[in-house]
């Protein structure tokens, strides 16, 4: 059944009737939505400079969830078919004009699988940042790490302390004196805060959780202070693997295998 489209004064398209799509084997819903939107752009149904329908309208059109539509739109942006304007929505790019460089974007965290993948990536990043900080930190930077850890220890037992926790990890990355580590954590702040907010929301009131966080932070600081890269690497890995297990598996916060010096599971 054909879809009736209506263009408003801002050249935004809204959908009157939903579409029925065929999903072949081995294809995801996001891929189907992307293919349909890309076809609309390439065939001129969605002309250059047109403002796209909202996520909700697209979800109704394709009979899909908004997270699926969001993934499809992210791919359209990555491939230069649309562009986002803050406060205005997404617009079809004029492909006849020279394309501007596309800023790489980290994929959003939309599921536990996404969170698991991100936490694995985070471990590789921060473990090496801590080892580098042990070699290259200044005394002033070490003091900033100490002060950040003190704010976490003295902070509230809820998500408001997640920002202090983030600041501790950012201070460690900054102490590496390698701007790529620190800038990566700044760019990934939104992703990091997803996990940190969940951790402090679920466990912030538990004395065992707070005690383990403080103990891990002390171990990281001690290794950095003594300029022991391998110990700093191990301490940060222990901390992040414990946090990952606590968040994804519900493992008890005082599991001995995830204390500094233990063998993380």
Coordinates of C-alpha atoms in Angstrom, one line a residue:
X1 CA 0.0 0.0 0.0
X2 CA 1.6 3.4 -1.0
X3 CA 2.6 5.8 1.7
X4 CA 1.1 9.3 1.6
X5 CA 3.7 11.9 2.6
X6 CA 2.9 15.5 3.5
X7 CA 5.5 18.3 3.4
X8 CA 5.0 21.2 5.9
X9 CA 6.3 24.7 5.7
X10 CA 9.6 23.7 7.1
X11 CA 10.0 21.0 4.4
X12 CA 9.6 18.3 7.0
X13 CA 8.0 15.1 5.9
X14 CA 5.4 13.3 8.0
X15 CA 3.9 9.9 7.4
X16 CA 0.1 9.2 7.2
X17 CA 0.2 5.4 6.7
X18 CA 2.7 2.8 8.0
X19 CA 4.7 0.8 5.5
X20 CA 5.0 -3.0 5.4
X21 CA 8.6 -4.1 4.8
X22 CA 10.0 -7.5 4.0
X23 CA 12.9 -8.6 6.2
X24 CA 15.2 -11.1 4.5
X25 CA 17.2 -13.8 6.3
X26 CA 20.3 -12.5 8.0
X27 CA 19.3 -8.9 8.0
X28 CA 18.6 -6.7 11.0
X29 CA 15.8 -4.3 11.4
X30 CA 18.2 -1.4 11.4
X31 CA 19.6 -2.5 8.1
X32 CA 16.2 -2.7 6.6
X33 CA 15.3 0.8 7.9
X34 CA 18.6 2.2 6.6
X35 CA 18.1 0.7 3.1
X36 CA 14.6 2.2 2.9
X37 CA 15.7 5.6 4.0
X38 CA 18.8 5.6 1.7
X39 CA 16.6 4.6 -1.2
X40 CA 14.2 7.5 -0.5
X41 CA 17.1 9.9 -0.6
X42 CA 18.8 8.5 -3.7
X43 CA 15.5 8.3 -5.7
X44 CA 14.5 11.8 -4.7
X45 CA 11.5 11.0 -2.6
X46 CA 13.5 12.8 0.2
X47 CA 15.1 15.8 -1.7
X48 CA 18.2 17.7 -0.7
X49 CA 17.7 20.0 2.3
X50 CA 14.5 18.3 3.4
X51 CA 14.1 17.9 7.1
X52 CA 13.5 14.3 8.0
X53 CA 10.5 13.1 10.0
X54 CA 11.0 12.7 13.7
X55 CA 12.2 9.4 15.2
X56 CA 8.7 8.8 16.4
X57 CA 7.2 9.4 13.0
X58 CA 9.8 7.1 11.3
X59 CA 9.2 4.4 13.9
X60 CA 5.5 4.5 13.0
X61 CA 6.2 4.5 9.3
X62 CA 8.5 1.5 9.4
X63 CA 6.7 -0.2 12.3
X64 CA 10.0 -0.4 14.2
X65 CA 11.2 0.8 17.6
X66 CA 12.9 4.2 18.0
X67 CA 16.3 2.6 19.0
X68 CA 16.3 0.7 15.7
X69 CA 15.4 4.0 13.8
X70 CA 18.2 5.7 15.7
X71 CA 20.7 3.2 14.5
X72 CA 19.6 3.6 10.9
X73 CA 19.9 7.4 11.2
X74 CA 23.3 7.1 12.7
X75 CA 24.5 5.1 9.7
X76 CA 23.0 7.7 7.3
X77 CA 25.0 10.4 9.1
X78 CA 28.2 8.3 9.0
X79 CA 27.8 7.8 5.2
X80 CA 27.1 11.5 4.6
X81 CA 23.5 11.2 3.4
X82 CA 22.0 13.3 6.2
X83 CA 23.3 15.9 8.7
X84 CA 22.1 16.9 12.1
X85 CA 21.5 20.5 13.1
X86 CA 21.2 21.2 16.8
X87 CA 17.7 22.0 17.8
X88 CA 16.4 21.6 14.3
X89 CA 16.6 17.8 13.5
X90 CA 18.2 15.9 10.6
X91 CA 18.3 17.1 7.0
X92 CA 19.1 15.4 3.7
X93 CA 22.5 16.5 2.5
X94 CA 22.9 18.0 -1.0
X95 CA 25.1 15.3 -2.5
X96 CA 25.7 17.5 -5.5
X97 CA 27.8 19.8 -3.3
X98 CA 31.3 18.7 -2.1
X99 CA 30.8 16.7 1.1
X100 CA 32.3 18.1 4.3
X101 CA 34.5 15.8 6.3
X102 CA 32.4 13.6 8.5
X103 CA 33.4 13.6 12.2
X104 CA 33.6 10.0 13.4
X105 CA 31.1 9.1 16.0
X106 CA 31.1 6.5 18.7
X107 CA 28.0 4.3 18.4
X108 CA 25.4 4.8 21.2
X109 CA 25.0 2.4 24.0
X110 CA 21.5 0.9 23.4
X111 CA 21.7 -2.5 24.9
X112 CA 23.6 -4.6 27.5
X113 CA 25.7 -6.0 24.6
X114 CA 26.7 -2.5 23.6
X115 CA 27.6 -1.7 27.2
X116 CA 29.7 -4.9 27.5
X117 CA 31.5 -4.1 24.3
X118 CA 32.2 -0.5 25.5
X119 CA 33.5 -1.7 28.9
X120 CA 35.9 -4.0 27.2
X121 CA 37.1 -1.2 25.0
X122 CA 37.4 1.1 28.1
X123 CA 39.6 -1.4 29.9
X124 CA 42.2 -1.5 27.1
X125 CA 42.2 2.3 27.0
X126 CA 42.4 3.1 30.8
X127 CA 44.8 0.3 31.7
X128 CA 47.4 1.7 29.4
X129 CA 46.7 5.3 30.5
X130 CA 47.3 4.3 34.1
X131 CA 50.6 2.6 33.2
X132 CA 51.7 5.7 31.3
X133 CA 50.7 7.9 34.1
X134 CA 53.0 5.9 36.4
X135 CA 55.9 6.7 34.2
X136 CA 55.1 10.3 33.2
X137 CA 53.0 12.1 35.9
X138 CA 54.0 15.3 37.6
X139 CA 53.5 15.8 41.4
X140 CA 50.8 18.3 40.7
X141 CA 48.9 15.8 38.6
X142 CA 49.4 13.1 41.3
X143 CA 47.8 15.5 43.8
X144 CA 44.9 16.1 41.4
X145 CA 44.3 12.3 41.3
X146 CA 44.4 12.1 45.1
X147 CA 41.9 14.9 45.4
X148 CA 39.6 13.3 42.9
X149 CA 39.7 10.1 44.9
X150 CA 38.9 12.0 48.1
X151 CA 35.8 13.5 46.4
X152 CA 34.6 10.1 45.4
X153 CA 35.1 8.7 48.9
X154 CA 33.3 11.7 50.5
X155 CA 30.6 12.0 47.9
X156 CA 26.9 11.2 48.1
X157 CA 25.7 7.6 47.9
X158 CA 23.9 8.1 44.6
X159 CA 24.4 9.0 40.9
X160 CA 25.6 12.4 41.9
X161 CA 28.9 10.7 42.8
X162 CA 29.3 9.2 39.3
X163 CA 30.7 12.6 38.1
X164 CA 33.3 12.4 40.8
X165 CA 34.2 8.9 39.8
X166 CA 34.6 10.0 36.2
X167 CA 36.8 12.9 37.3
X168 CA 39.1 10.4 39.0
X169 CA 39.6 8.4 35.8
X170 CA 40.0 11.5 33.8
X171 CA 42.7 12.8 36.2
X172 CA 44.6 9.5 35.8
X173 CA 44.4 9.8 32.0
X174 CA 45.6 13.4 32.1
X175 CA 48.6 12.4 34.3
X176 CA 49.8 10.2 31.4
X177 CA 50.7 13.5 29.6
X178 CA 49.5 11.9 26.4
X179 CA 46.6 14.0 25.2
X180 CA 45.1 11.1 23.2
X181 CA 44.2 9.3 26.5
X182 CA 42.7 12.3 28.1
X183 CA 40.9 13.5 25.0
X184 CA 39.4 10.0 24.5
X185 CA 37.9 10.1 28.0
X186 CA 36.5 13.5 27.3
X187 CA 35.0 12.4 24.0
X188 CA 33.6 9.3 25.7
X189 CA 32.2 11.0 28.7
X190 CA 28.5 10.3 27.8
X191 CA 29.4 6.6 27.3
X192 CA 31.3 6.4 30.5
X193 CA 28.6 8.0 32.5
X194 CA 26.1 5.3 31.4
X195 CA 28.0 2.7 33.3
X196 CA 29.0 4.9 36.2
X197 CA 25.4 6.1 36.7
X198 CA 24.2 2.6 36.8
X199 CA 26.9 1.5 39.2
X200 CA 26.2 4.3 41.7
X201 CA 22.5 4.0 41.3
X202 CA 22.4 0.3 42.1
X203 CA 25.3 0.1 44.6
X204 CA 26.1 3.5 45.9
X205 CA 24.4 2.9 49.2
X206 CA 26.3 -0.3 49.9
X207 CA 29.3 0.1 52.2
X208 CA 31.0 -2.8 50.6
X209 CA 30.8 -1.2 47.2
X210 CA 32.1 2.2 48.4
X211 CA 34.9 0.4 50.4
X212 CA 36.0 -1.6 47.3
X213 CA 36.0 1.5 45.1
X214 CA 38.1 3.4 47.7
X215 CA 40.5 0.4 48.0
X216 CA 40.9 0.1 44.3
X217 CA 41.5 3.9 43.9
X218 CA 44.2 3.7 46.6
X219 CA 46.0 0.9 44.8
X220 CA 46.0 2.8 41.5
X221 CA 47.3 5.9 43.2
X222 CA 50.0 4.0 45.1
X223 CA 51.3 2.4 41.9
X224 CA 51.3 5.7 40.0
X225 CA 53.0 7.5 43.0
X226 CA 55.8 4.8 43.1
X227 CA 56.2 5.0 39.3
X228 CA 55.4 1.3 38.9
X229 CA 53.8 1.0 35.4
X230 CA 53.0 -2.8 35.7
X231 CA 51.4 -2.4 39.1
X232 CA 49.4 0.6 37.9
X233 CA 48.3 -1.4 34.9
X234 CA 47.2 -4.4 37.1
X235 CA 45.5 -2.1 39.6
X236 CA 43.4 -0.4 37.0
X237 CA 42.6 -3.7 35.3
X238 CA 41.4 -5.2 38.6
X239 CA 39.2 -2.1 39.2
X240 CA 37.6 -2.1 35.8
X241 CA 37.0 -5.8 35.6
X242 CA 35.5 -5.8 39.1
X243 CA 33.2 -2.9 38.1
X244 CA 32.2 -4.7 34.9
X245 CA 31.4 -7.9 36.7
X246 CA 29.4 -5.9 39.3
X247 CA 27.5 -4.1 36.7
X248 CA 26.8 -6.9 34.2
X249 CA 26.8 -10.0 36.3
X250 CA 25.7 -8.7 39.7
X251 CA 28.8 -10.2 41.3
X252 CA 29.2 -9.3 45.0
X253 CA 31.2 -6.1 45.5
X254 CA 33.5 -7.8 48.0
X255 CA 34.5 -10.8 45.9
X256 CA 38.1 -11.4 46.8
X257 CA 39.0 -12.3 43.3
X258 CA 38.4 -8.7 42.3
X259 CA 40.4 -7.0 45.1
X260 CA 43.8 -5.6 44.3
X261 CA 46.3 -8.4 44.1
X262 CA 43.7 -11.0 43.4
X263 CA 43.1 -12.8 40.2
X264 CA 40.2 -11.2 38.4
X265 CA 37.6 -13.6 37.1

